[in-house]
Each structure stands twice: as C-alpha cells, then as structure tokens.
GROMACS .gro file of C-alpha atoms in nm:
model
  185
    1UNK     CA    1   3.163   0.391   0.436
    2UNK     CA    2   3.261   0.179   0.735
    3UNK     CA    3   3.024   0.013   0.981
    4UNK     CA    4   3.038   0.299   1.231
    5UNK     CA    5   2.958   0.561   0.966
    6UNK     CA    6   2.673   0.343   0.840
    7UNK     CA    7   2.529   0.307   1.192
    8UNK     CA    8   2.541   0.684   1.244
    9UNK     CA    9   2.376   0.746   0.906
   10UNK     CA   10   2.112   0.478   0.966
   11UNK     CA   11   2.026   0.628   1.305
   12UNK     CA   12   2.003   0.974   1.152
   13UNK     CA   13   1.771   0.840   0.877
   14UNK     CA   14   1.546   0.680   1.139
   15UNK     CA   15   1.528   1.005   1.336
   16UNK     CA   16   1.448   1.207   1.024
   17UNK     CA   17   1.175   0.962   0.924
   18UNK     CA   18   1.028   0.980   1.275
   19UNK     CA   19   1.004   1.358   1.236
   20UNK     CA   20   0.874   1.321   0.876
   21UNK     CA   21   1.173   1.494   0.719
   22UNK     CA   22   1.179   1.266   0.417
   23UNK     CA   23   1.382   1.486   0.181
   24UNK     CA   24   1.665   1.512   0.434
   25UNK     CA   25   1.646   1.138   0.499
   26UNK     CA   26   1.667   1.077   0.125
   27UNK     CA   27   1.981   1.291   0.096
   28UNK     CA   28   2.152   1.072   0.354
   29UNK     CA   29   2.016   0.754   0.194
   30UNK     CA   30   2.173   0.860  -0.136
   31UNK     CA   31   2.517   0.842   0.025
   32UNK     CA   32   2.487   0.474   0.123
   33UNK     CA   33   2.558   0.167  -0.091
   34UNK     CA   34   2.245  -0.033  -0.012
   35UNK     CA   35   2.385  -0.347  -0.178
   36UNK     CA   36   2.607  -0.392   0.127
   37UNK     CA   37   2.330  -0.351   0.385
   38UNK     CA   38   2.191  -0.671   0.535
   39UNK     CA   39   1.907  -0.525   0.742
   40UNK     CA   40   1.578  -0.595   0.564
   41UNK     CA   41   1.403  -0.351   0.798
   42UNK     CA   42   1.638  -0.068   0.704
   43UNK     CA   43   1.602  -0.148   0.334
   44UNK     CA   44   1.224  -0.125   0.358
   45UNK     CA   45   1.249   0.207   0.544
   46UNK     CA   46   1.474   0.349   0.273
   47UNK     CA   47   1.245   0.214   0.002
   48UNK     CA   48   0.957   0.399   0.168
   49UNK     CA   49   1.164   0.718   0.180
   50UNK     CA   50   1.226   0.697  -0.193
   51UNK     CA   51   0.860   0.616  -0.259
   52UNK     CA   52   0.742   0.916  -0.057
   53UNK     CA   53   0.980   1.133  -0.261
   54UNK     CA   54   0.840   0.979  -0.583
   55UNK     CA   55   1.167   0.815  -0.678
   56UNK     CA   56   0.995   0.491  -0.765
   57UNK     CA   57   1.287   0.330  -0.953
   58UNK     CA   58   1.517   0.380  -0.653
   59UNK     CA   59   1.244   0.259  -0.419
   60UNK     CA   60   1.199  -0.056  -0.626
   61UNK     CA   61   1.574  -0.122  -0.648
   62UNK     CA   62   1.615  -0.106  -0.269
   63UNK     CA   63   1.300  -0.309  -0.212
   64UNK     CA   64   1.426  -0.578  -0.449
   65UNK     CA   65   1.740  -0.603  -0.234
   66UNK     CA   66   1.517  -0.662   0.068
   67UNK     CA   67   1.321  -0.921  -0.132
   68UNK     CA   68   1.643  -1.106  -0.221
   69UNK     CA   69   1.732  -1.124   0.147
   70UNK     CA   70   1.381  -1.220   0.262
   71UNK     CA   71   1.167  -1.353  -0.026
   72UNK     CA   72   0.894  -1.476   0.208
   73UNK     CA   73   0.835  -1.132   0.359
   74UNK     CA   74   0.474  -1.052   0.285
   75UNK     CA   75   0.509  -0.678   0.357
   76UNK     CA   76   0.796  -0.664   0.109
   77UNK     CA   77   0.592  -0.842  -0.159
   78UNK     CA   78   0.292  -0.619  -0.079
   79UNK     CA   79   0.509  -0.309  -0.124
   80UNK     CA   80   0.656  -0.443  -0.448
   81UNK     CA   81   0.304  -0.499  -0.580
   82UNK     CA   82   0.197  -0.148  -0.483
   83UNK     CA   83   0.506  -0.001  -0.649
   84UNK     CA   84   0.448  -0.201  -0.967
   85UNK     CA   85   0.092  -0.066  -0.978
   86UNK     CA   86   0.217   0.293  -0.925
   87UNK     CA   87   0.474   0.244  -1.201
   88UNK     CA   88   0.205   0.093  -1.427
   89UNK     CA   89   0.396  -0.234  -1.454
   90UNK     CA   90   0.075  -0.435  -1.441
   91UNK     CA   91   0.213  -0.774  -1.548
   92UNK     CA   92   0.472  -0.751  -1.271
   93UNK     CA   93   0.203  -0.635  -1.026
   94UNK     CA   94  -0.005  -0.943  -1.103
   95UNK     CA   95   0.300  -1.163  -1.039
   96UNK     CA   96   0.362  -0.995  -0.703
   97UNK     CA   97  -0.008  -1.030  -0.618
   98UNK     CA   98   0.016  -1.404  -0.690
   99UNK     CA   99   0.329  -1.424  -0.472
  100UNK     CA  100   0.155  -1.234  -0.193
  101UNK     CA  101  -0.148  -1.462  -0.208
  102UNK     CA  102   0.079  -1.768  -0.195
  103UNK     CA  103   0.283  -1.634   0.098
  104UNK     CA  104  -0.018  -1.509   0.296
  105UNK     CA  105  -0.332  -1.686   0.168
  106UNK     CA  106  -0.549  -1.566   0.458
  107UNK     CA  107  -0.432  -1.205   0.452
  108UNK     CA  108  -0.723  -0.987   0.341
  109UNK     CA  109  -0.484  -0.726   0.204
  110UNK     CA  110  -0.480  -0.923  -0.120
  111UNK     CA  111  -0.822  -0.774  -0.192
  112UNK     CA  112  -0.690  -0.423  -0.145
  113UNK     CA  113  -0.403  -0.495  -0.384
  114UNK     CA  114  -0.646  -0.645  -0.635
  115UNK     CA  115  -0.872  -0.340  -0.603
  116UNK     CA  116  -0.580  -0.101  -0.653
  117UNK     CA  117  -0.471  -0.300  -0.957
  118UNK     CA  118  -0.823  -0.291  -1.102
  119UNK     CA  119  -0.849   0.081  -1.035
  120UNK     CA  120  -0.514   0.155  -1.202
  121UNK     CA  121  -0.620  -0.046  -1.506
  122UNK     CA  122  -0.962   0.118  -1.520
  123UNK     CA  123  -1.143  -0.214  -1.483
  124UNK     CA  124  -1.525  -0.202  -1.481
  125UNK     CA  125  -1.682  -0.060  -1.165
  126UNK     CA  126  -1.886  -0.378  -1.117
  127UNK     CA  127  -1.566  -0.585  -1.094
  128UNK     CA  128  -1.416  -0.342  -0.844
  129UNK     CA  129  -1.737  -0.364  -0.640
  130UNK     CA  130  -1.719  -0.743  -0.629
  131UNK     CA  131  -1.361  -0.725  -0.496
  132UNK     CA  132  -1.462  -0.483  -0.219
  133UNK     CA  133  -1.771  -0.689  -0.134
  134UNK     CA  134  -1.549  -0.995  -0.095
  135UNK     CA  135  -1.309  -0.793   0.120
  136UNK     CA  136  -1.599  -0.671   0.335
  137UNK     CA  137  -1.704  -1.030   0.408
  138UNK     CA  138  -1.362  -1.095   0.563
  139UNK     CA  139  -1.256  -0.758   0.700
  140UNK     CA  140  -1.445  -0.434   0.759
  141UNK     CA  141  -1.246  -0.113   0.736
  142UNK     CA  142  -1.398   0.228   0.707
  143UNK     CA  143  -1.189   0.351   0.412
  144UNK     CA  144  -1.289   0.054   0.199
  145UNK     CA  145  -1.649   0.058   0.319
  146UNK     CA  146  -1.670   0.419   0.204
  147UNK     CA  147  -1.506   0.329  -0.127
  148UNK     CA  148  -1.767   0.055  -0.175
  149UNK     CA  149  -2.050   0.299  -0.099
  150UNK     CA  150  -1.901   0.549  -0.344
  151UNK     CA  151  -1.881   0.285  -0.618
  152UNK     CA  152  -2.246   0.197  -0.557
  153UNK     CA  153  -2.324   0.567  -0.599
  154UNK     CA  154  -2.120   0.587  -0.920
  155UNK     CA  155  -2.310   0.304  -1.089
  156UNK     CA  156  -2.648   0.432  -0.974
  157UNK     CA  157  -2.729   0.190  -0.692
  158UNK     CA  158  -2.858   0.459  -0.457
  159UNK     CA  159  -3.024   0.222  -0.209
  160UNK     CA  160  -2.710   0.010  -0.170
  161UNK     CA  161  -2.503   0.329  -0.135
  162UNK     CA  162  -2.723   0.458   0.147
  163UNK     CA  163  -2.725   0.117   0.320
  164UNK     CA  164  -2.346   0.099   0.304
  165UNK     CA  165  -2.315   0.456   0.437
  166UNK     CA  166  -2.557   0.378   0.722
  167UNK     CA  167  -2.359   0.067   0.814
  168UNK     CA  168  -2.031   0.259   0.807
  169UNK     CA  169  -2.174   0.534   1.027
  170UNK     CA  170  -2.317   0.277   1.268
  171UNK     CA  171  -1.990   0.082   1.295
  172UNK     CA  172  -1.745   0.368   1.324
  173UNK     CA  173  -1.951   0.658   1.462
  174UNK     CA  174  -1.698   0.932   1.384
  175UNK     CA  175  -1.399   1.010   1.169
  176UNK     CA  176  -1.309   1.125   0.823
  177UNK     CA  177  -1.490   0.847   0.637
  178UNK     CA  178  -1.799   0.873   0.854
  179UNK     CA  179  -1.825   1.240   0.758
  180UNK     CA  180  -1.771   1.154   0.392
  181UNK     CA  181  -2.042   0.886   0.417
  182UNK     CA  182  -2.284   1.137   0.570
  183UNK     CA  183  -2.217   1.372   0.278
  184UNK     CA  184  -2.250   1.094   0.021
  185UNK     CA  185  -2.582   0.982   0.169
   0.00000   0.00000   0.00000
C-alpha cells in the first residue's frame, strides 16, 4: 500500500468511526500494515476500533506500536492498562498503572484505573470504597459518585449511601446517574 492509498484508507476509517460504523472501519484497518504507520493518533484510533470489536489482542498490538513511538503518552498508557485489565493480565496492568502514575502523577484517572483493577480482581468492597473516596477528594464525577453510593449500599452502610446519593443529586441535578441515585436512595 502506497502513501496515497494509506491516506485514502485512513480518511475512510476516520469517517466510519465518526458515523460509528466500527465493523466497516475494522475491515479497512485489517488491510493496513500498522507497523509502517507513524501517526500515533491514527494508531490509537485503530486500537479503539479493535477494542470496540472485542479484538483485544489486535488492539493491544496496535497500541503497543503507538507506545513505542510515544512512550510518554499518558492516554496510550491509560488505554494499555485498561486493555490489560480487560484481558485479565493483572501483573501487566499494575505495571501500566505504575507507568501512568509516573507519567501523570496529578492525573486523577489513576484512581479509576486502580478501581477497575480492583473490581476485575474481586478485591474487597472496602478497598474499592477507599479508592473511590480518595478519587472523590480530588475529582467529583457523577458516574463514580454513584458507584461509591452503590458500594456503600452493598456493604450495608445505608446512611452513607443516602448521603452520597443526596450529594450527587444536589451537584448534578439531572441525568442518568441522578436517576439511578434517586432509585438507590
């Protein structure tokens, strides 16, 4: 495939992704030798296409190419950690989490990765709660606030669950997680 053909294919992939036609985008992606592609952005897009289509090995292979080209890219390391968790490669996930924390020490997403890792490994609910409580101190997002409230509910801390739901409802007012919090309460 020459440069012109690659550019045409890359543009077509981008258009298909924009219209959420991931299977068609994957078919085109399968025709390209990603080892020759220099664009880290394009590699991450293709990795996402494979991940959406549950081709995790292919997603990881392409993402590792992006990582080779840009090892300090925190979104790449974040995605590698998420993939390792999905693929139940927990030792590798911990390594990527360490890398992510080193690259972006102030990024609160490390708590989300840690929580996902704990969840995948079926770590005690109390430990998961402490991760989300730490995350909440630094960043307040409705999905994770709801998750925290739900964990309180699961371990029988009804008062804390209701308080967390009330706070979520107060902060966000409407939306999917606000409705879920109202139901949980």
